[in-house]
mmCIF file with all atom_site columns, C-alpha atoms and ligand atoms in Angstrom:
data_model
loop_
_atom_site.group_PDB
_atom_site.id
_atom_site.type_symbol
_atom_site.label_atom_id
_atom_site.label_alt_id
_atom_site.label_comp_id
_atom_site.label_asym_id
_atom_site.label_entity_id
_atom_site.label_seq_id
_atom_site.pdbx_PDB_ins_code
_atom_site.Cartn_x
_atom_site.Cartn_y
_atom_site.Cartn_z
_atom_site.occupancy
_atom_site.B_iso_or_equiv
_atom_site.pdbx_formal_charge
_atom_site.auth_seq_id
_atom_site.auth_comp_id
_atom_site.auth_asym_id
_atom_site.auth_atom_id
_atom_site.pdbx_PDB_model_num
ATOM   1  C  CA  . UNK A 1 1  ? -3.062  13.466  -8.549  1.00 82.00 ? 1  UNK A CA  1
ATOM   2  C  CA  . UNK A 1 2  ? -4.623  12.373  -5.595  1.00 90.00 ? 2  UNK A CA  1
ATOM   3  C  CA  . UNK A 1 3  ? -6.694  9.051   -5.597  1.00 93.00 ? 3  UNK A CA  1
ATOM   4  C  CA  . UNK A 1 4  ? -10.384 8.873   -6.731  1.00 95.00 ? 4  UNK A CA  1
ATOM   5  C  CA  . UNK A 1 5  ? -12.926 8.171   -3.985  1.00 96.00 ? 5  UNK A CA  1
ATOM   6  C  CA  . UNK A 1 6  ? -14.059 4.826   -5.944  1.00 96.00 ? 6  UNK A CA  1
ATOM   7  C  CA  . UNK A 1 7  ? -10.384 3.766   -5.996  1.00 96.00 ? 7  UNK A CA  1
ATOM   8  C  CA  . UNK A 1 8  ? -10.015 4.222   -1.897  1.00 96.00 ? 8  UNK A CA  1
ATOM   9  C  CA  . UNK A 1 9  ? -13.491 2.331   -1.092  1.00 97.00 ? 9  UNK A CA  1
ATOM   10 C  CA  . UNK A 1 10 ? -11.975 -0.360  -3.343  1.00 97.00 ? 10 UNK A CA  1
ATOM   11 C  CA  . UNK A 1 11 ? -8.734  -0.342  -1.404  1.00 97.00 ? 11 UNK A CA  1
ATOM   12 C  CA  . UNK A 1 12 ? -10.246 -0.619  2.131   1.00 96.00 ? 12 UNK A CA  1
ATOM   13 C  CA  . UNK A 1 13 ? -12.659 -3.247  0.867   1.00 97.00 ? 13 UNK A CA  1
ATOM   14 C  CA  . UNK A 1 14 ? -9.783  -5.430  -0.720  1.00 97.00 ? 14 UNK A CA  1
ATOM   15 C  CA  . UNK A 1 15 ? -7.924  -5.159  3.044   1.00 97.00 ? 15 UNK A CA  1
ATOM   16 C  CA  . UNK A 1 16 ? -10.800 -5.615  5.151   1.00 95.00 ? 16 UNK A CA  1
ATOM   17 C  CA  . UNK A 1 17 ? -11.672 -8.374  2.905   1.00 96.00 ? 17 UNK A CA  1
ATOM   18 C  CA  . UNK A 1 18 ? -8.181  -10.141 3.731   1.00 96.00 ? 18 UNK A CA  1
ATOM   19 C  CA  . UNK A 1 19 ? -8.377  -9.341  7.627   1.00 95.00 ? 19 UNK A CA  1
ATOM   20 C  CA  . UNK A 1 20 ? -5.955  -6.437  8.014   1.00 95.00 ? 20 UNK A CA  1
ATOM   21 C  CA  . UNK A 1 21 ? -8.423  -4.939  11.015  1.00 93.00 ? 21 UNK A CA  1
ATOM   22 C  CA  . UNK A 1 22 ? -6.027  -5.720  13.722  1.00 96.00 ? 22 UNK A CA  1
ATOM   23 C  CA  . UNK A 1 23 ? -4.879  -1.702  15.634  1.00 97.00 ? 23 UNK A CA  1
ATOM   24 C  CA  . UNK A 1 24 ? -1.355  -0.370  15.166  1.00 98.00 ? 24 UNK A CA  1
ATOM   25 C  CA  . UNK A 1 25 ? 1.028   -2.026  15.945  1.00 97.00 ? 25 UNK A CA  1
ATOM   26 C  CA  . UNK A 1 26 ? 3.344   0.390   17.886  1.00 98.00 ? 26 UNK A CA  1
ATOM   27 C  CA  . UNK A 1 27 ? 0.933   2.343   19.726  1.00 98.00 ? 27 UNK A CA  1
ATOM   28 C  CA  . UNK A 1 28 ? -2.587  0.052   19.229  1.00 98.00 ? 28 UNK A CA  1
ATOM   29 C  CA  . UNK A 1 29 ? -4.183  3.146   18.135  1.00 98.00 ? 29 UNK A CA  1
ATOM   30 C  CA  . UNK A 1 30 ? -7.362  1.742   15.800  1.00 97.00 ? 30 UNK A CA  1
ATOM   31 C  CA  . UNK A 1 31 ? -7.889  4.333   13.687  1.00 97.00 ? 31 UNK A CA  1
ATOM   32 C  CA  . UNK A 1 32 ? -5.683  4.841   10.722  1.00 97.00 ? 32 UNK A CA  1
ATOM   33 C  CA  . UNK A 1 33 ? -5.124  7.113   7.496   1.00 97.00 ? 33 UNK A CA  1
ATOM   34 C  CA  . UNK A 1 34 ? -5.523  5.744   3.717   1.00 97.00 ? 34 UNK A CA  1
ATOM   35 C  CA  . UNK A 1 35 ? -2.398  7.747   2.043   1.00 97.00 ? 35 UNK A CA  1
ATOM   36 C  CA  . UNK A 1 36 ? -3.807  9.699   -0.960  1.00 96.00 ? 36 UNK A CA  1
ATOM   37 C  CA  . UNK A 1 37 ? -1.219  8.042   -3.846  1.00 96.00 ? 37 UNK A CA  1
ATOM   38 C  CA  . UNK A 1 38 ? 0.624   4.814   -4.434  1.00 96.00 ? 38 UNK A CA  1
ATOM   39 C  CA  . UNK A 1 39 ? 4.825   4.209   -3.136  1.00 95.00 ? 39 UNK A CA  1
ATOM   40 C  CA  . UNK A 1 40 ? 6.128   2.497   -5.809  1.00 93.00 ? 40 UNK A CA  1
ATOM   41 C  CA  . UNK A 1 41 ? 9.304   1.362   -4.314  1.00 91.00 ? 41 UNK A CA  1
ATOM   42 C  CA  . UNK A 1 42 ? 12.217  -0.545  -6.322  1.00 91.00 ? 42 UNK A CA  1
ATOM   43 C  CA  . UNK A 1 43 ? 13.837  -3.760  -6.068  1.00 92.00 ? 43 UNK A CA  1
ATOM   44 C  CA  . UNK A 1 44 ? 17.400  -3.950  -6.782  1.00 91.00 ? 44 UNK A CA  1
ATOM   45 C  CA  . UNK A 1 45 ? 19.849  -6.582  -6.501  1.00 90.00 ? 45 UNK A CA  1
ATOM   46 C  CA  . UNK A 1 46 ? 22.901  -4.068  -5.687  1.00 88.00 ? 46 UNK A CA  1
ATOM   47 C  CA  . UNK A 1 47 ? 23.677  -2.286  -2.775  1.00 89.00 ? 47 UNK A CA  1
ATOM   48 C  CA  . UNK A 1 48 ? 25.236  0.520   -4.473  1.00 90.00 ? 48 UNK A CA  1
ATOM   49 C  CA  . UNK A 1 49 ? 23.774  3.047   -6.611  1.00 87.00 ? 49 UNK A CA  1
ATOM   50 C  CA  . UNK A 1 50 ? 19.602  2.855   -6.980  1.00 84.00 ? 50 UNK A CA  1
ATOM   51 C  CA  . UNK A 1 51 ? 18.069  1.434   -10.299 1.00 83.00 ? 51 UNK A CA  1
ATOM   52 C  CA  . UNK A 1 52 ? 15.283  3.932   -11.497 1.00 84.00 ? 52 UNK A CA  1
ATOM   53 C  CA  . UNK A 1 53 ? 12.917  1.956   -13.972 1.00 85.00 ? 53 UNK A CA  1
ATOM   54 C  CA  . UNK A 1 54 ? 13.587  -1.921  -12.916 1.00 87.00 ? 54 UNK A CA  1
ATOM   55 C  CA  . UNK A 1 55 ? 11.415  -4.295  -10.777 1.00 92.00 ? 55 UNK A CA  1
ATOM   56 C  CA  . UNK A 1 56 ? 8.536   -2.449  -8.370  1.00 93.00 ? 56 UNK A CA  1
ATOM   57 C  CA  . UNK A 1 57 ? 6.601   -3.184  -5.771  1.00 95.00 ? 57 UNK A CA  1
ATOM   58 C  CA  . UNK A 1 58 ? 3.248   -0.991  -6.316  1.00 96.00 ? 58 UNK A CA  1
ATOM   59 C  CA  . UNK A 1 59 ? 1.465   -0.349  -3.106  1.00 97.00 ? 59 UNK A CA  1
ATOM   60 C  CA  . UNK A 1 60 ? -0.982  1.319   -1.098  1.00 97.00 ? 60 UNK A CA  1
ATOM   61 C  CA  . UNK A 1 61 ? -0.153  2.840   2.816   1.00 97.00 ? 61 UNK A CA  1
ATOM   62 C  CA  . UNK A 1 62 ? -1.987  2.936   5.690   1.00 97.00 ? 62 UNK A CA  1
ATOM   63 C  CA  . UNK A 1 63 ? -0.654  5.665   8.499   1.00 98.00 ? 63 UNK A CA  1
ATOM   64 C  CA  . UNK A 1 64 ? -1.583  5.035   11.969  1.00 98.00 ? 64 UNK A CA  1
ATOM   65 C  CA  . UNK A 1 65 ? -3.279  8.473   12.984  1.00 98.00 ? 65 UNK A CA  1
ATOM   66 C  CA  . UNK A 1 66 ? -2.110  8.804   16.493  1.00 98.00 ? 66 UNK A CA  1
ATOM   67 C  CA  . UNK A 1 67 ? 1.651   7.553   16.090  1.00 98.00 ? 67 UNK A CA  1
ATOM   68 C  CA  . UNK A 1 68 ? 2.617   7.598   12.483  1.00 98.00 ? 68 UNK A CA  1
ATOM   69 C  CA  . UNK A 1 69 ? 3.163   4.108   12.352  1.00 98.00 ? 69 UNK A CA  1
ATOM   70 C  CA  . UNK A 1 70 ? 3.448   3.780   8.308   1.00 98.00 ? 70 UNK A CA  1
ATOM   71 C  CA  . UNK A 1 71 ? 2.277   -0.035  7.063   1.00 97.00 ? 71 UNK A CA  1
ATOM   72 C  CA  . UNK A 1 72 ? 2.208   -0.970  3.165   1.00 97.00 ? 72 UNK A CA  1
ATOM   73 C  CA  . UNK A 1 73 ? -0.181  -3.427  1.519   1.00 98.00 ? 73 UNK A CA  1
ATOM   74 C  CA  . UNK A 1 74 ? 1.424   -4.744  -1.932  1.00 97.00 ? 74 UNK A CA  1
ATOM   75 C  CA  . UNK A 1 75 ? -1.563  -3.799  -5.064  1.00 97.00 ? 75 UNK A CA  1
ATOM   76 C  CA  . UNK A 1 76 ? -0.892  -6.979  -6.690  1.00 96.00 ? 76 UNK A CA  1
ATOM   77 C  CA  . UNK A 1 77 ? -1.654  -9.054  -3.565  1.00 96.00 ? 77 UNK A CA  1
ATOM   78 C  CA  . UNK A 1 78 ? -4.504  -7.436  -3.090  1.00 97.00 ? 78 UNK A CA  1
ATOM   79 C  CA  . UNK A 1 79 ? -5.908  -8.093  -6.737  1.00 96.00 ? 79 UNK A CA  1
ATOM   80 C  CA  . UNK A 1 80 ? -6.005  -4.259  -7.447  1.00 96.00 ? 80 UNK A CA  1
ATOM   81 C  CA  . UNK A 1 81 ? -3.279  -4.359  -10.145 1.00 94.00 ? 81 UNK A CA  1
ATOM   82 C  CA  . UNK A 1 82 ? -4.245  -4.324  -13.798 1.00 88.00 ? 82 UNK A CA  1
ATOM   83 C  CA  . UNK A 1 83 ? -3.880  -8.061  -15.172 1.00 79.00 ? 83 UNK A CA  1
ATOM   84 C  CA  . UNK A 1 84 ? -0.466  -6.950  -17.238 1.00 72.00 ? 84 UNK A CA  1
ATOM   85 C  CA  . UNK A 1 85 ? 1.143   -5.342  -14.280 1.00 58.00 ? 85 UNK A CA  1
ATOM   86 C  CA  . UNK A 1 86 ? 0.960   -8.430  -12.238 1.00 54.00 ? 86 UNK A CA  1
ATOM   87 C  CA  . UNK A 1 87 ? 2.892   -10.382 -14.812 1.00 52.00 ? 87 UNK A CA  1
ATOM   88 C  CA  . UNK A 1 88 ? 5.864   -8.384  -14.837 1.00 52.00 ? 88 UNK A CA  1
HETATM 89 ZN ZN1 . ZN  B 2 .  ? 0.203   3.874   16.100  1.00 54.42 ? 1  ZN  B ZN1 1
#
């Protein structure tokens, strides 16, 4: 389900509120692409085998338009987590 419109103004207001203006960093391209969903990727403590269901780091990515450059902006960090999934 792709992202409501409200939900991506509130996303580029929460980074351009913390300063994360500055162009791409491979290519300094300044125009970039909000992805339309959330990675959600997991934290393990093993090297072997992947834990589905553990510890997550819910965030948002930006994709550089001209090179691809993929960066990712952690929810909680930004305050754009719901108060119980911060806690976790
Ligand atoms: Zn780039």
């Amino acid at each position: 389900m792709p992202l409501a419109e409200e939900r991506k103004q509130e996303i580029i207001k929460a980074l351009e509120k913390q300063g994360a203006r500055l162009p791409c960093p491979r290519c300094g391209n300044q125009q970039f692409i909000l992805i339309d969903g959330y990675f959600n990727q997991t934290i393990q403590n093993e090297l072997q085998g992947m834990l589905i269901g553990g510890k997550s780091i819910p965030s948002v990515v930006i994709a550089c338009n001209r090179c691809g450059f993929l960066s990712q902006h952690a929810l909680g960090i930004l305050g754009l987590l719901p108060k119980e999934e911060t806690q976790k």
